[in-house]
Short mmCIF file of C-alpha atoms and ligand atoms in Angstrom, two decimals:
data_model
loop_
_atom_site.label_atom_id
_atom_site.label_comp_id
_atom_site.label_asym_id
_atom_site.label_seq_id
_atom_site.Cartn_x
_atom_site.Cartn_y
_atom_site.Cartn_z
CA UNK D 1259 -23.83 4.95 8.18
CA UNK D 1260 -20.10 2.80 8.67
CA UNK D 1261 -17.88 4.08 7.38
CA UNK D 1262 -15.77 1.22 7.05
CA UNK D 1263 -14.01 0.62 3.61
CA UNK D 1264 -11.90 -2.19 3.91
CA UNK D 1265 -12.60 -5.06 6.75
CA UNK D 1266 -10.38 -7.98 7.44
CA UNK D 1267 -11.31 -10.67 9.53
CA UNK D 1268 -9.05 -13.64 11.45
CA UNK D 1269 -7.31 -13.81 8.15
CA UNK D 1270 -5.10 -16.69 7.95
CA UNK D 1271 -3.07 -18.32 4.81
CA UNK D 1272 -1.34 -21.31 4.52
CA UNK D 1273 1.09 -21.88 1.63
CA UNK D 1274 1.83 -26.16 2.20
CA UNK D 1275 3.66 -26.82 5.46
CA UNK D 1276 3.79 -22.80 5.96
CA UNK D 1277 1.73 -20.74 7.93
CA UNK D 1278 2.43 -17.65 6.28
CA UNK D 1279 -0.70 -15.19 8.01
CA UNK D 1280 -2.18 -15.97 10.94
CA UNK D 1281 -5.71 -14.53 12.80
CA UNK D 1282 -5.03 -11.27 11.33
CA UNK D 1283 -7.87 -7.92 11.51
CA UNK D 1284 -7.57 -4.80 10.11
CA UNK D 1285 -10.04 -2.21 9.52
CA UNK D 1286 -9.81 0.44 6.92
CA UNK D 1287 -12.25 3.71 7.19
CA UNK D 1288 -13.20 5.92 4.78
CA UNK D 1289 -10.24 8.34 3.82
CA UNK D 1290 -7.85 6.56 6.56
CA UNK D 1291 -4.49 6.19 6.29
CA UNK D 1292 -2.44 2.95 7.90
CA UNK D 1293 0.69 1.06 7.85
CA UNK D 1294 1.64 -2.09 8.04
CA UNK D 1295 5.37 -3.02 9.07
CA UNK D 1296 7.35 -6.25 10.11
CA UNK D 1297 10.89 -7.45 9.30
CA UNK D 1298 11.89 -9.46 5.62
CA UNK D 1299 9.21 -12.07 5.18
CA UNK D 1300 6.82 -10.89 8.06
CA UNK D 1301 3.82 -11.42 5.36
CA UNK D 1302 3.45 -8.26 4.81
CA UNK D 1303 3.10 -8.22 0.84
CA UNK D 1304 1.21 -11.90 1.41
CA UNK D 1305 -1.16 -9.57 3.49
CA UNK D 1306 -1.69 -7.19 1.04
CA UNK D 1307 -2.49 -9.88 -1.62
CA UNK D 1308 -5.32 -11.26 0.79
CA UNK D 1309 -6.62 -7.37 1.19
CA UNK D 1310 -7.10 -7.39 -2.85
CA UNK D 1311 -8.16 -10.18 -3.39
CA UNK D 1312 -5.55 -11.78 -5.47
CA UNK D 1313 -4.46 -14.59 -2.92
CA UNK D 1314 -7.60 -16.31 -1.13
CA UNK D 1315 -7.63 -16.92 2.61
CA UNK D 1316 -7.54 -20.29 3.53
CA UNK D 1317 -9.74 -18.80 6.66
CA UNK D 1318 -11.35 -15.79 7.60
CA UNK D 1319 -12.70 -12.68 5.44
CA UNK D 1320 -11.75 -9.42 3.91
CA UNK D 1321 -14.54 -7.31 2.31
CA UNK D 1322 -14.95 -4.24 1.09
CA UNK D 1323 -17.96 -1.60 1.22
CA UNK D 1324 -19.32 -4.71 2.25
CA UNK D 1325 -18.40 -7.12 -0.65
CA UNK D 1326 -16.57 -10.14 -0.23
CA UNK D 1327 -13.48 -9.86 -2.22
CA UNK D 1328 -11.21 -12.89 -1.84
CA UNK D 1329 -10.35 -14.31 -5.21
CA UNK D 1330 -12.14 -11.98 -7.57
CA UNK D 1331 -9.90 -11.00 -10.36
CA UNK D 1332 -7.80 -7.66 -10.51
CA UNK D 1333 -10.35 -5.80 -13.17
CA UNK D 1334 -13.17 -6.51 -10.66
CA UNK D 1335 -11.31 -5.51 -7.75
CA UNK D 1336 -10.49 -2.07 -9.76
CA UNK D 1337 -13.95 -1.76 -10.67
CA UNK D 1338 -15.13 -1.64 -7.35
CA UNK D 1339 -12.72 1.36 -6.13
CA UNK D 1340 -9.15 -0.62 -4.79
CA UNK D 1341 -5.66 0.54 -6.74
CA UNK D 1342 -2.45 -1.26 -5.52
CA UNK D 1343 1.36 -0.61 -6.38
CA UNK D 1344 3.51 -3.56 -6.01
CA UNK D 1345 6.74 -4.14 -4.82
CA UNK D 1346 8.64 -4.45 -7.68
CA UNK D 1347 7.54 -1.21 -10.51
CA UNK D 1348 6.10 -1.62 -13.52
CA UNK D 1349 6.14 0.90 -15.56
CA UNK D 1350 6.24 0.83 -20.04
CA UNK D 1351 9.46 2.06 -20.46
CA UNK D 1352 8.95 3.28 -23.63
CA UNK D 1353 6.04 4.93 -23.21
CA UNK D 1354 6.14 8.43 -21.61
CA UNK D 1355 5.24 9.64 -18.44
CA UNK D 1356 2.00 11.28 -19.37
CA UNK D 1357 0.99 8.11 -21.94
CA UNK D 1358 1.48 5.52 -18.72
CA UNK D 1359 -0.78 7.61 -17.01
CA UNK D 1360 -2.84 7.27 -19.83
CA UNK D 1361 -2.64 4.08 -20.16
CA UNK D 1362 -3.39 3.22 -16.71
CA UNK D 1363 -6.58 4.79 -16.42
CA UNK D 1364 -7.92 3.54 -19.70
CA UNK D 1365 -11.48 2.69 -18.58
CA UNK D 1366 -11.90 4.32 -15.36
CA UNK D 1367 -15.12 6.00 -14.50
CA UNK D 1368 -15.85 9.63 -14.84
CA UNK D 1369 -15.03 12.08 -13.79
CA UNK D 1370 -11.61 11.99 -13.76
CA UNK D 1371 -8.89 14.24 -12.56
CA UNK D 1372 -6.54 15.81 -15.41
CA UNK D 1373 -3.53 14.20 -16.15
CA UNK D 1374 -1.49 17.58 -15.32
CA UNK D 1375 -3.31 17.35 -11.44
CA UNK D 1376 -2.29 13.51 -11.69
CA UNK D 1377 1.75 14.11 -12.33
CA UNK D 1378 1.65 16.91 -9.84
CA UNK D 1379 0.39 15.15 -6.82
CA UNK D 1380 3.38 12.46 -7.80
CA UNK D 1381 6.15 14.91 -8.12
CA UNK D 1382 6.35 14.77 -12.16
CA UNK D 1383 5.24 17.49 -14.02
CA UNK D 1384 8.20 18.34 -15.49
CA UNK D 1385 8.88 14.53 -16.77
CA UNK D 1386 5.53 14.52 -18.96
CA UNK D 1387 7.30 13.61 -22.14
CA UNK D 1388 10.36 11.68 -20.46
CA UNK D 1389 10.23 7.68 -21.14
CA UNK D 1390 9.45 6.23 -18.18
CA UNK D 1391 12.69 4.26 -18.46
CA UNK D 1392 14.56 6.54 -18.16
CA UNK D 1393 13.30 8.18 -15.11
CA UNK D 1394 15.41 7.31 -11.82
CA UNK D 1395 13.96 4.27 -9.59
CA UNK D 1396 12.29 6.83 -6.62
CA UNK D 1397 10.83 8.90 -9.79
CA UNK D 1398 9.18 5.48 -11.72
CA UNK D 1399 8.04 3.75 -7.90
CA UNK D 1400 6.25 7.87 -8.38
CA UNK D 1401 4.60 6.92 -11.72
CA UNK D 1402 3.70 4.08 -10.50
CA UNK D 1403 1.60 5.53 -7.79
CA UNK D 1404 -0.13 8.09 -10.03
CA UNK D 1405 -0.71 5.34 -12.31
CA UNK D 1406 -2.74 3.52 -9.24
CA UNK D 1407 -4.54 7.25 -8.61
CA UNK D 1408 -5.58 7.13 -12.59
CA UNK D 1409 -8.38 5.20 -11.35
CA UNK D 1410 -9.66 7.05 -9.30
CA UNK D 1411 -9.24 4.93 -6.06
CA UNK D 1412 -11.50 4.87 -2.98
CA UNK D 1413 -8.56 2.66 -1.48
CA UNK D 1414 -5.02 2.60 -2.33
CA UNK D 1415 -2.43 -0.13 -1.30
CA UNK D 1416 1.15 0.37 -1.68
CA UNK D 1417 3.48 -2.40 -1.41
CA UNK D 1418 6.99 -0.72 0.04
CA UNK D 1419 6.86 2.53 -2.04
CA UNK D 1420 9.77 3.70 -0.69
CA UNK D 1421 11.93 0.28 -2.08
CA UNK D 1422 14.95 1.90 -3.21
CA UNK D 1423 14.70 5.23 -2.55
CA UNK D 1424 17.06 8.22 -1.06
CA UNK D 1425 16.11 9.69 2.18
CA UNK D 1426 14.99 12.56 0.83
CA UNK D 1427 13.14 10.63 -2.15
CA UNK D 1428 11.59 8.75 1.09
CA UNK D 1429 10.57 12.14 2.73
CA UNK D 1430 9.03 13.55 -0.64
CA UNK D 1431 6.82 10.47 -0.79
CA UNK D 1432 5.88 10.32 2.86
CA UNK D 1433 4.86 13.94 1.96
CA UNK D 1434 2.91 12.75 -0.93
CA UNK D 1435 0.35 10.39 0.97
CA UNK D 1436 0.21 12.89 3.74
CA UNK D 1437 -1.40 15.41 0.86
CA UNK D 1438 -3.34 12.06 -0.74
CA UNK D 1439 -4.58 11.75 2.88
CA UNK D 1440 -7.98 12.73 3.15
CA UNK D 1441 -8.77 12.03 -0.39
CA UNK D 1442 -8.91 8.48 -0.23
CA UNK D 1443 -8.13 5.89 2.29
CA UNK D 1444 -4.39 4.23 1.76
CA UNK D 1445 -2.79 1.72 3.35
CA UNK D 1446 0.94 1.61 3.20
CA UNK D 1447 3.16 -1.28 3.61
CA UNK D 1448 6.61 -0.41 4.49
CA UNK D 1449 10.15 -1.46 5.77
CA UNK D 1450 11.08 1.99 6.41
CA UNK D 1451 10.74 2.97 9.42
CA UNK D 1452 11.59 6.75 9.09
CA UNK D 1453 8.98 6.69 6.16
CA UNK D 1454 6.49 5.39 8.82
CA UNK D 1455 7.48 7.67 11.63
CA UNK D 1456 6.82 10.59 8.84
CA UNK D 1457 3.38 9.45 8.32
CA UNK D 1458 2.76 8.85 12.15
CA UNK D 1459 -0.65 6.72 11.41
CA UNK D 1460 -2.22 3.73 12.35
CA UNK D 1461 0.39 0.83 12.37
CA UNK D 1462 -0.21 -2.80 12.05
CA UNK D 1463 3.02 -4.86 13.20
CA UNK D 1464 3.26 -7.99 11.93
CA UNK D 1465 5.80 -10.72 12.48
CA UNK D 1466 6.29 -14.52 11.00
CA UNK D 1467 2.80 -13.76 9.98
CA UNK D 1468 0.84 -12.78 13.22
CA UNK D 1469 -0.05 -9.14 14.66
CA UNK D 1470 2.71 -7.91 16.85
CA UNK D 1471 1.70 -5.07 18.40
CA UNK D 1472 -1.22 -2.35 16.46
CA UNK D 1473 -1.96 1.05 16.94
CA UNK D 1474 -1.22 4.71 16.69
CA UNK D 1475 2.32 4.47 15.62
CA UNK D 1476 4.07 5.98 18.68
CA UNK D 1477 2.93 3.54 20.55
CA UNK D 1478 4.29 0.86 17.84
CA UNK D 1479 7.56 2.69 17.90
CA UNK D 1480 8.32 2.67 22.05
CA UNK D 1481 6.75 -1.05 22.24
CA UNK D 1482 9.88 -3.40 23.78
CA UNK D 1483 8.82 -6.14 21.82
CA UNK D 1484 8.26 -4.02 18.56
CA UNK D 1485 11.90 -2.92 18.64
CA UNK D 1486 13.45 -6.29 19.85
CA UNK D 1487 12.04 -7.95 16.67
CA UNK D 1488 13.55 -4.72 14.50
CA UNK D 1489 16.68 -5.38 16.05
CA UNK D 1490 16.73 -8.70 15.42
CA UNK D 1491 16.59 -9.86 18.86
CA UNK D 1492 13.62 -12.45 18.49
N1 ATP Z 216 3.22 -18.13 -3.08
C1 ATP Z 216 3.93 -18.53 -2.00
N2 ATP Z 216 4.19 -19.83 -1.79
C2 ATP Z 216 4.89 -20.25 -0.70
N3 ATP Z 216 5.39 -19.43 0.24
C3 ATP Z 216 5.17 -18.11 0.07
C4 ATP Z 216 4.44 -17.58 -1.04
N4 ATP Z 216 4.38 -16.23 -0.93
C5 ATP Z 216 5.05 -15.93 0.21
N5 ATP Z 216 5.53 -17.05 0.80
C6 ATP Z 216 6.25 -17.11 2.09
O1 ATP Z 216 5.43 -16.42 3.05
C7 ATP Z 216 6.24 -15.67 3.94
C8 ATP Z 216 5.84 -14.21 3.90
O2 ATP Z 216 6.29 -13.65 2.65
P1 ATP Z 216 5.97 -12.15 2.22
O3 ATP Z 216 6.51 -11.96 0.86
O4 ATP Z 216 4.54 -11.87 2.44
O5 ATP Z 216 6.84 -11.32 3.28
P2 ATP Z 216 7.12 -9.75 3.35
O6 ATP Z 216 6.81 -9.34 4.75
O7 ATP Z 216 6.43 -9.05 2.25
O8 ATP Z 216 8.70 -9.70 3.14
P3 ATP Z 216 9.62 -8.57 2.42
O9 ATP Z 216 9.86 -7.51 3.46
O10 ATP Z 216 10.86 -9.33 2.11
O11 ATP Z 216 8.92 -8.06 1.21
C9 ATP Z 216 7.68 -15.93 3.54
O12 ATP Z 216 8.17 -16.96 4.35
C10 ATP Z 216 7.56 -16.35 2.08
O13 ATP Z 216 8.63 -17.18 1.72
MG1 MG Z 217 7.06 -7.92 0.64
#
């Protein structure tokens, strides 16, 4: 049996006169972790919207466990197993830690992990009763992600988790997905390159909306043409 989770095919989006993604593949397995990287409005997050489902291709495919998922809405796409964490977080700043957690996995299937395993594998346990506004920004972009593991993911996509963060906040998370690893497939969108480097996986480079370079991330790194465009030289 495949075991393929997540396929996109010659994916390519067009916002007016724009030509924001272009021809663009990726294949997620089961439990696989990847990363996709490319300077300030490379596409990345445009990507991930095309990988669930909430922006439609205007060609090509992206299906998972063999479904076609462009355009279905966010409860369906949860339904069927995909968690994402956007850019920006979005936590209930009133509510506590544990009650967000709560909260998020209100109506995910059984069985589910406790809420005490939950706030451990995001670095938390001793926040439970804090208000999540009052956490510090690396701690909430944390909640955010066990909020996205409430559900009980098969895949989880993480737009820039490491927005904002210290180094070591950066490291501790880097250290997070490497435990999450093997649990679930995750794909990772990031501008951080020493958070990449950490996770030394798969690595989609994308740039003004086409596929750099792709592949096991040392190779990414030592590319000419990868570090040109990180330099700013193209
Ligand atoms: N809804 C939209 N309508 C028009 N243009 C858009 C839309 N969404 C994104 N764009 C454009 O598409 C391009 C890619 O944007 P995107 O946000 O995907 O980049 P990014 O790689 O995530 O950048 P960043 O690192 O800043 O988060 C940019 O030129 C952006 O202005
Ligand atoms: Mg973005």
């Amino acid at each position: 049996m495949s075991d393929i989770l997540l396929q996109a095919e010659n994916v390519g989006i067009r916002f007016g006169g724009l030509q924001a993604l272009e021809a663009l593949n990726l294949t997620v397995r089961d439990k696989e972790l990847c990363c996709i990287i490319g300077p300030n409005g490379a596409g990345k997050s445009t990507f991930l919207n095309v990988l669930t489902g909430t922006l439609r291709p205007t060609s090509g495919s992206v299906r998972f466990l063999g479904h076609d998922i462009a355009g279905l809405p966010l409860h369906r796409i949860a339904r069927l197993g995909i968690a994402r964490k956007f850019q920006i977080p979005s936590v209930f700043p009133s509510l506590s830690v544990e009650d967000n957690v709560k909260v998020a996995r209100w109506g995910a299937p059984s069985p589910v992990r406790p809420v005490g395993e939950l706030l451990e594998l995001v670095a938390l346990s001793n926040r439970a009763a804090t208000p999540a506004g009052e956490l510090a920004h690396g701690q909430k972009q944390w909640l955010e992600i066990g909020m996205a593991l409430a559900i009980e993911p098969r895949l989880l996509l993480l737009d820039e988790p490491t927005a904002g963060m210290t180094p070591q906040e950066t490291l501790t998370t880097a250290d997070m997905l490497l435990r999450l690893k093997g649990e679930f497939s995750i794909v990772a969108v990031e501008h951080d390159i020493r958070f990449v480097r950490a996770l030394n996986c798969e690595t989609l480079v994308l740039h003004q909306g086409r596929r750099l370079r792709s592949g096991p991330f040392h190779d990414v790194e030592t590319d000419e043409m990868v570090r040109d465009v990180y330099l700013g030289r193209r």
